[in-house]
């Protein structure tokens, strides 16, 4: 039985076939969850990222997980919120969809996401959560590879928002 679950936690501690990193287009690290993932994975992750030549917003690239409990890291730069009329919703959808496509191509059965773009990039949580859960659920319904997706929320407010979005979908 395939599942989408919302949990409270630190994504760097999650053991999955792949965790997703809310990166920036340089793929060379940053603050927030990106900084936490690089710290936990160790310097080998940055060394591999340097070979990737960055990544466009909404696209995704994969590396190994190094010292993380996760086997792989899928890096996707989400959109920076600019008021909502700069294609932000489509770009956020692309980040989830392209990350899942890449996970599937690499045979990942379990995938964990952070709340992409709702931190430093200021995408409103009440708009981001429905986009995320809808995109993930649709993908899961059709995937022959991915069995389990976790949304790993770092705080209660974020968790509640994703739970509400998931309940509305059901
Ligand atoms: N585990 C899970 N979620 C976390 C963790 C963690 N260890 N740490 C933070 N979060 P953000 P963005 C949550 O700002 O908005 C970076 O500098 C956080 O509370 O990390 O996509 C990149 O390099 C929030 O709910 O990502 C980019 O420049 C969510 O992760 C930029 O930030 C996303 O917040 C990307 O901004």
mmCIF file of C-alpha atoms and ligand atoms in Angstrom:
data_model
loop_
_atom_site.group_PDB
_atom_site.id
_atom_site.type_symbol
_atom_site.label_atom_id
_atom_site.label_comp_id
_atom_site.label_asym_id
_atom_site.label_seq_id
_atom_site.Cartn_x
_atom_site.Cartn_y
_atom_site.Cartn_z
ATOM 1 C CA UNK A 1 0.000 0.000 0.000
ATOM 2 C CA UNK A 2 1.509 3.328 -1.075
ATOM 3 C CA UNK A 3 1.523 6.162 1.442
ATOM 4 C CA UNK A 4 2.052 9.889 1.892
ATOM 5 C CA UNK A 5 2.665 10.777 5.528
ATOM 6 C CA UNK A 6 3.340 14.075 7.283
ATOM 7 C CA UNK A 7 5.821 13.959 10.150
ATOM 8 C CA UNK A 8 7.569 16.397 12.458
ATOM 9 C CA UNK A 9 11.330 16.004 12.386
ATOM 10 C CA UNK A 10 14.788 16.700 11.061
ATOM 11 C CA UNK A 11 15.208 15.413 7.505
ATOM 12 C CA UNK A 12 18.943 14.823 8.035
ATOM 13 C CA UNK A 13 17.996 11.987 10.425
ATOM 14 C CA UNK A 14 15.599 10.281 8.008
ATOM 15 C CA UNK A 15 16.595 6.937 6.573
ATOM 16 C CA UNK A 16 15.141 6.831 3.076
ATOM 17 C CA UNK A 17 16.301 5.836 -0.377
ATOM 18 C CA UNK A 18 16.355 9.573 -1.118
ATOM 19 C CA UNK A 19 15.832 12.808 0.784
ATOM 20 C CA UNK A 20 15.163 16.038 -1.085
ATOM 21 C CA UNK A 21 17.166 19.199 -0.474
ATOM 22 C CA UNK A 22 15.545 22.649 -0.826
ATOM 23 C CA UNK A 23 18.643 23.990 -2.552
ATOM 24 C CA UNK A 24 19.513 27.132 -4.506
ATOM 25 C CA UNK A 25 20.487 27.222 -8.186
ATOM 26 C CA UNK A 26 24.228 27.115 -7.415
ATOM 27 C CA UNK A 27 23.838 23.745 -5.606
ATOM 28 C CA UNK A 28 26.814 24.846 -3.521
ATOM 29 C CA UNK A 29 25.055 24.912 -0.161
ATOM 30 C CA UNK A 30 23.388 27.601 1.900
ATOM 31 C CA UNK A 31 21.404 28.001 5.106
ATOM 32 C CA UNK A 32 18.225 26.295 6.329
ATOM 33 C CA UNK A 33 17.692 22.681 5.389
ATOM 34 C CA UNK A 34 20.387 22.934 2.687
ATOM 35 C CA UNK A 35 23.006 23.892 5.285
ATOM 36 C CA UNK A 36 21.836 21.133 7.633
ATOM 37 C CA UNK A 37 22.035 18.481 4.889
ATOM 38 C CA UNK A 38 25.551 19.541 3.845
ATOM 39 C CA UNK A 39 26.760 19.578 7.471
ATOM 40 C CA UNK A 40 25.365 16.115 8.139
ATOM 41 C CA UNK A 41 26.520 14.598 4.830
ATOM 42 C CA UNK A 42 30.090 15.901 5.089
ATOM 43 C CA UNK A 43 32.375 17.640 2.567
ATOM 44 C CA UNK A 44 32.096 14.864 -0.034
ATOM 45 C CA UNK A 45 28.575 16.086 -0.800
ATOM 46 C CA UNK A 46 29.804 19.573 -1.719
ATOM 47 C CA UNK A 47 32.570 18.021 -3.816
ATOM 48 C CA UNK A 48 30.006 16.051 -5.848
ATOM 49 C CA UNK A 49 27.714 19.107 -6.105
ATOM 50 C CA UNK A 50 30.572 21.138 -7.600
ATOM 51 C CA UNK A 51 30.556 18.763 -10.574
ATOM 52 C CA UNK A 52 26.865 19.370 -11.344
ATOM 53 C CA UNK A 53 27.087 22.920 -12.773
ATOM 54 C CA UNK A 54 24.126 24.174 -10.776
ATOM 55 C CA UNK A 55 20.445 23.541 -11.404
ATOM 56 C CA UNK A 56 17.571 25.672 -12.719
ATOM 57 C CA UNK A 57 14.608 26.531 -10.518
ATOM 58 C CA UNK A 58 12.079 23.684 -10.531
ATOM 59 C CA UNK A 59 14.584 21.165 -11.938
ATOM 60 C CA UNK A 60 16.350 18.477 -9.860
ATOM 61 C CA UNK A 61 19.716 16.716 -9.668
ATOM 62 C CA UNK A 62 20.779 13.684 -7.632
ATOM 63 C CA UNK A 63 23.895 12.880 -5.587
ATOM 64 C CA UNK A 64 24.857 10.236 -3.086
ATOM 65 C CA UNK A 65 24.023 10.757 0.599
ATOM 66 C CA UNK A 66 27.533 10.200 2.011
ATOM 67 C CA UNK A 67 27.365 10.357 5.854
ATOM 68 C CA UNK A 68 23.595 10.797 5.896
ATOM 69 C CA UNK A 69 21.361 7.851 6.784
ATOM 70 C CA UNK A 70 19.686 8.451 3.399
ATOM 71 C CA UNK A 71 21.270 6.774 0.370
ATOM 72 C CA UNK A 72 20.761 9.690 -2.028
ATOM 73 C CA UNK A 73 20.065 13.416 -1.987
ATOM 74 C CA UNK A 74 17.882 15.001 -4.662
ATOM 75 C CA UNK A 75 18.638 18.708 -4.911
ATOM 76 C CA UNK A 76 15.941 21.047 -6.209
ATOM 77 C CA UNK A 77 15.895 24.840 -6.100
ATOM 78 C CA UNK A 78 12.315 25.904 -5.393
ATOM 79 C CA UNK A 79 11.020 29.306 -6.537
ATOM 80 C CA UNK A 80 11.629 32.501 -4.594
ATOM 81 C CA UNK A 81 8.225 34.035 -3.766
ATOM 82 C CA UNK A 82 7.818 37.310 -5.670
ATOM 83 C CA UNK A 83 4.142 38.013 -5.024
ATOM 84 C CA UNK A 84 2.610 35.100 -6.918
ATOM 85 C CA UNK A 85 2.574 36.343 -10.513
ATOM 86 C CA UNK A 86 6.000 35.036 -11.467
ATOM 87 C CA UNK A 87 4.972 31.440 -12.150
ATOM 88 C CA UNK A 88 5.829 30.472 -8.572
ATOM 89 C CA UNK A 89 3.077 27.833 -8.264
ATOM 90 C CA UNK A 90 4.098 26.000 -11.456
ATOM 91 C CA UNK A 91 7.775 26.152 -10.491
ATOM 92 C CA UNK A 92 7.049 24.703 -7.047
ATOM 93 C CA UNK A 93 4.975 21.917 -8.654
ATOM 94 C CA UNK A 94 7.939 21.251 -10.984
ATOM 95 C CA UNK A 95 10.303 20.931 -8.007
ATOM 96 C CA UNK A 96 8.176 18.157 -6.468
ATOM 97 C CA UNK A 97 7.421 16.457 -9.800
ATOM 98 C CA UNK A 98 10.997 16.519 -11.132
ATOM 99 C CA UNK A 99 12.357 15.281 -7.784
ATOM 100 C CA UNK A 100 9.943 12.342 -7.862
ATOM 101 C CA UNK A 101 10.758 11.587 -11.519
ATOM 102 C CA UNK A 102 14.443 11.457 -10.635
ATOM 103 C CA UNK A 103 13.792 9.288 -7.571
ATOM 104 C CA UNK A 104 11.818 6.880 -9.731
ATOM 105 C CA UNK A 105 14.510 6.719 -12.437
ATOM 106 C CA UNK A 106 17.007 5.802 -9.725
ATOM 107 C CA UNK A 107 14.777 3.102 -8.270
ATOM 108 C CA UNK A 108 14.075 4.855 -4.971
ATOM 109 C CA UNK A 109 11.101 3.338 -3.154
ATOM 110 C CA UNK A 110 11.098 5.733 -0.197
ATOM 111 C CA UNK A 111 11.475 9.508 -0.516
ATOM 112 C CA UNK A 112 11.385 12.317 2.078
ATOM 113 C CA UNK A 113 10.724 16.002 1.317
ATOM 114 C CA UNK A 114 11.205 19.158 3.375
ATOM 115 C CA UNK A 115 8.770 22.040 2.910
ATOM 116 C CA UNK A 116 10.358 23.465 -0.247
ATOM 117 C CA UNK A 117 10.455 27.290 -0.633
ATOM 118 C CA UNK A 118 8.522 28.119 2.573
ATOM 119 C CA UNK A 119 11.586 29.224 4.562
ATOM 120 C CA UNK A 120 14.069 31.779 3.245
ATOM 121 C CA UNK A 121 12.234 31.783 -0.117
ATOM 122 C CA UNK A 122 8.980 32.946 1.605
ATOM 123 C CA UNK A 123 6.461 30.957 -0.449
ATOM 124 C CA UNK A 124 3.249 31.220 1.662
ATOM 125 C CA UNK A 125 2.712 27.970 3.539
ATOM 126 C CA UNK A 126 -1.054 27.876 2.926
ATOM 127 C CA UNK A 127 -0.422 27.969 -0.834
ATOM 128 C CA UNK A 128 2.642 25.714 -0.885
ATOM 129 C CA UNK A 129 1.165 22.841 1.145
ATOM 130 C CA UNK A 130 -1.756 22.016 -1.223
ATOM 131 C CA UNK A 131 0.584 22.174 -4.243
ATOM 132 C CA UNK A 132 3.014 19.781 -2.556
ATOM 133 C CA UNK A 133 0.512 17.186 -1.333
ATOM 134 C CA UNK A 134 -1.466 17.210 -4.592
ATOM 135 C CA UNK A 135 1.621 16.744 -6.744
ATOM 136 C CA UNK A 136 2.986 13.973 -4.527
ATOM 137 C CA UNK A 137 -0.348 12.149 -4.239
ATOM 138 C CA UNK A 138 -0.949 12.206 -8.014
ATOM 139 C CA UNK A 139 2.548 10.894 -8.602
ATOM 140 C CA UNK A 140 2.131 8.122 -6.018
ATOM 141 C CA UNK A 141 -1.151 7.022 -7.586
ATOM 142 C CA UNK A 142 0.636 6.244 -10.850
ATOM 143 C CA UNK A 143 4.148 5.275 -9.759
ATOM 144 C CA UNK A 144 5.284 1.691 -10.093
ATOM 145 C CA UNK A 145 8.450 2.360 -8.082
ATOM 146 C CA UNK A 146 7.823 4.846 -5.262
ATOM 147 C CA UNK A 147 5.941 3.339 -2.330
ATOM 148 C CA UNK A 148 6.335 5.807 0.488
ATOM 149 C CA UNK A 149 6.735 9.585 0.605
ATOM 150 C CA UNK A 150 7.229 11.505 3.836
ATOM 151 C CA UNK A 151 6.805 15.272 4.240
ATOM 152 C CA UNK A 152 9.257 16.095 7.009
ATOM 153 C CA UNK A 153 8.150 19.300 8.735
ATOM 154 C CA UNK A 154 10.553 21.142 11.009
ATOM 155 C CA UNK A 155 7.907 22.899 13.128
ATOM 156 C CA UNK A 156 4.312 22.357 14.255
ATOM 157 C CA UNK A 157 2.814 25.166 12.155
ATOM 158 C CA UNK A 158 4.281 23.691 8.995
ATOM 159 C CA UNK A 159 3.121 20.203 9.966
ATOM 160 C CA UNK A 160 -0.441 21.406 10.624
ATOM 161 C CA UNK A 161 -0.544 23.142 7.261
ATOM 162 C CA UNK A 162 0.457 19.991 5.335
ATOM 163 C CA UNK A 163 -1.965 17.858 7.392
ATOM 164 C CA UNK A 164 -4.816 20.226 6.543
ATOM 165 C CA UNK A 165 -3.917 20.165 2.862
ATOM 166 C CA UNK A 166 -3.789 16.361 2.879
ATOM 167 C CA UNK A 167 -7.142 16.089 4.688
ATOM 168 C CA UNK A 168 -8.760 18.379 2.104
ATOM 169 C CA UNK A 169 -7.424 16.213 -0.677
ATOM 170 C CA UNK A 170 -8.966 13.033 0.772
HETATM 171 N N1 LIG B 1 14.797 19.189 8.394
HETATM 172 C C1 LIG B 1 13.598 19.478 7.819
HETATM 173 N N2 LIG B 1 13.196 20.732 7.523
HETATM 174 C C2 LIG B 1 14.059 21.732 7.805
HETATM 175 C C3 LIG B 1 15.337 21.523 8.368
HETATM 176 C C4 LIG B 1 15.692 20.187 8.670
HETATM 177 N N3 LIG B 1 16.879 19.878 9.215
HETATM 178 N N4 LIG B 1 15.936 22.746 8.517
HETATM 179 C C5 LIG B 1 15.075 23.672 8.072
HETATM 180 N N5 LIG B 1 13.936 23.082 7.643
HETATM 181 P P1 LIG B 1 14.640 26.720 3.798
HETATM 182 P P2 LIG B 1 13.771 27.469 1.063
HETATM 183 C C6 LIG B 1 12.706 23.673 7.085
HETATM 184 O O1 LIG B 1 14.846 28.160 4.132
HETATM 185 O O2 LIG B 1 12.681 28.354 1.588
HETATM 186 C C7 LIG B 1 18.938 27.885 1.647
HETATM 187 O O3 LIG B 1 19.880 28.836 2.040
HETATM 188 C C8 LIG B 1 12.445 25.130 7.323
HETATM 189 O O4 LIG B 1 11.947 25.338 8.650
HETATM 190 O O5 LIG B 1 15.655 25.741 4.220
HETATM 191 O O6 LIG B 1 13.450 26.549 -0.075
HETATM 192 C C9 LIG B 1 19.173 27.380 0.232
HETATM 193 O O7 LIG B 1 20.539 27.323 -0.089
HETATM 194 C C10 LIG B 1 11.364 25.386 6.264
HETATM 195 O O8 LIG B 1 10.096 24.931 6.749
HETATM 196 O O9 LIG B 1 14.441 26.512 2.185
HETATM 197 C C11 LIG B 1 18.444 28.408 -0.595
HETATM 198 O O10 LIG B 1 19.248 29.542 -0.824
HETATM 199 C C12 LIG B 1 11.801 24.491 5.119
HETATM 200 O O11 LIG B 1 12.759 23.583 5.657
HETATM 201 C C13 LIG B 1 17.258 28.773 0.271
HETATM 202 O O12 LIG B 1 17.661 28.497 1.611
HETATM 203 C C14 LIG B 1 12.443 25.231 3.948
HETATM 204 O O13 LIG B 1 13.219 26.325 4.414
HETATM 205 C C15 LIG B 1 16.061 27.927 -0.050
HETATM 206 O O14 LIG B 1 14.950 28.424 0.652
#
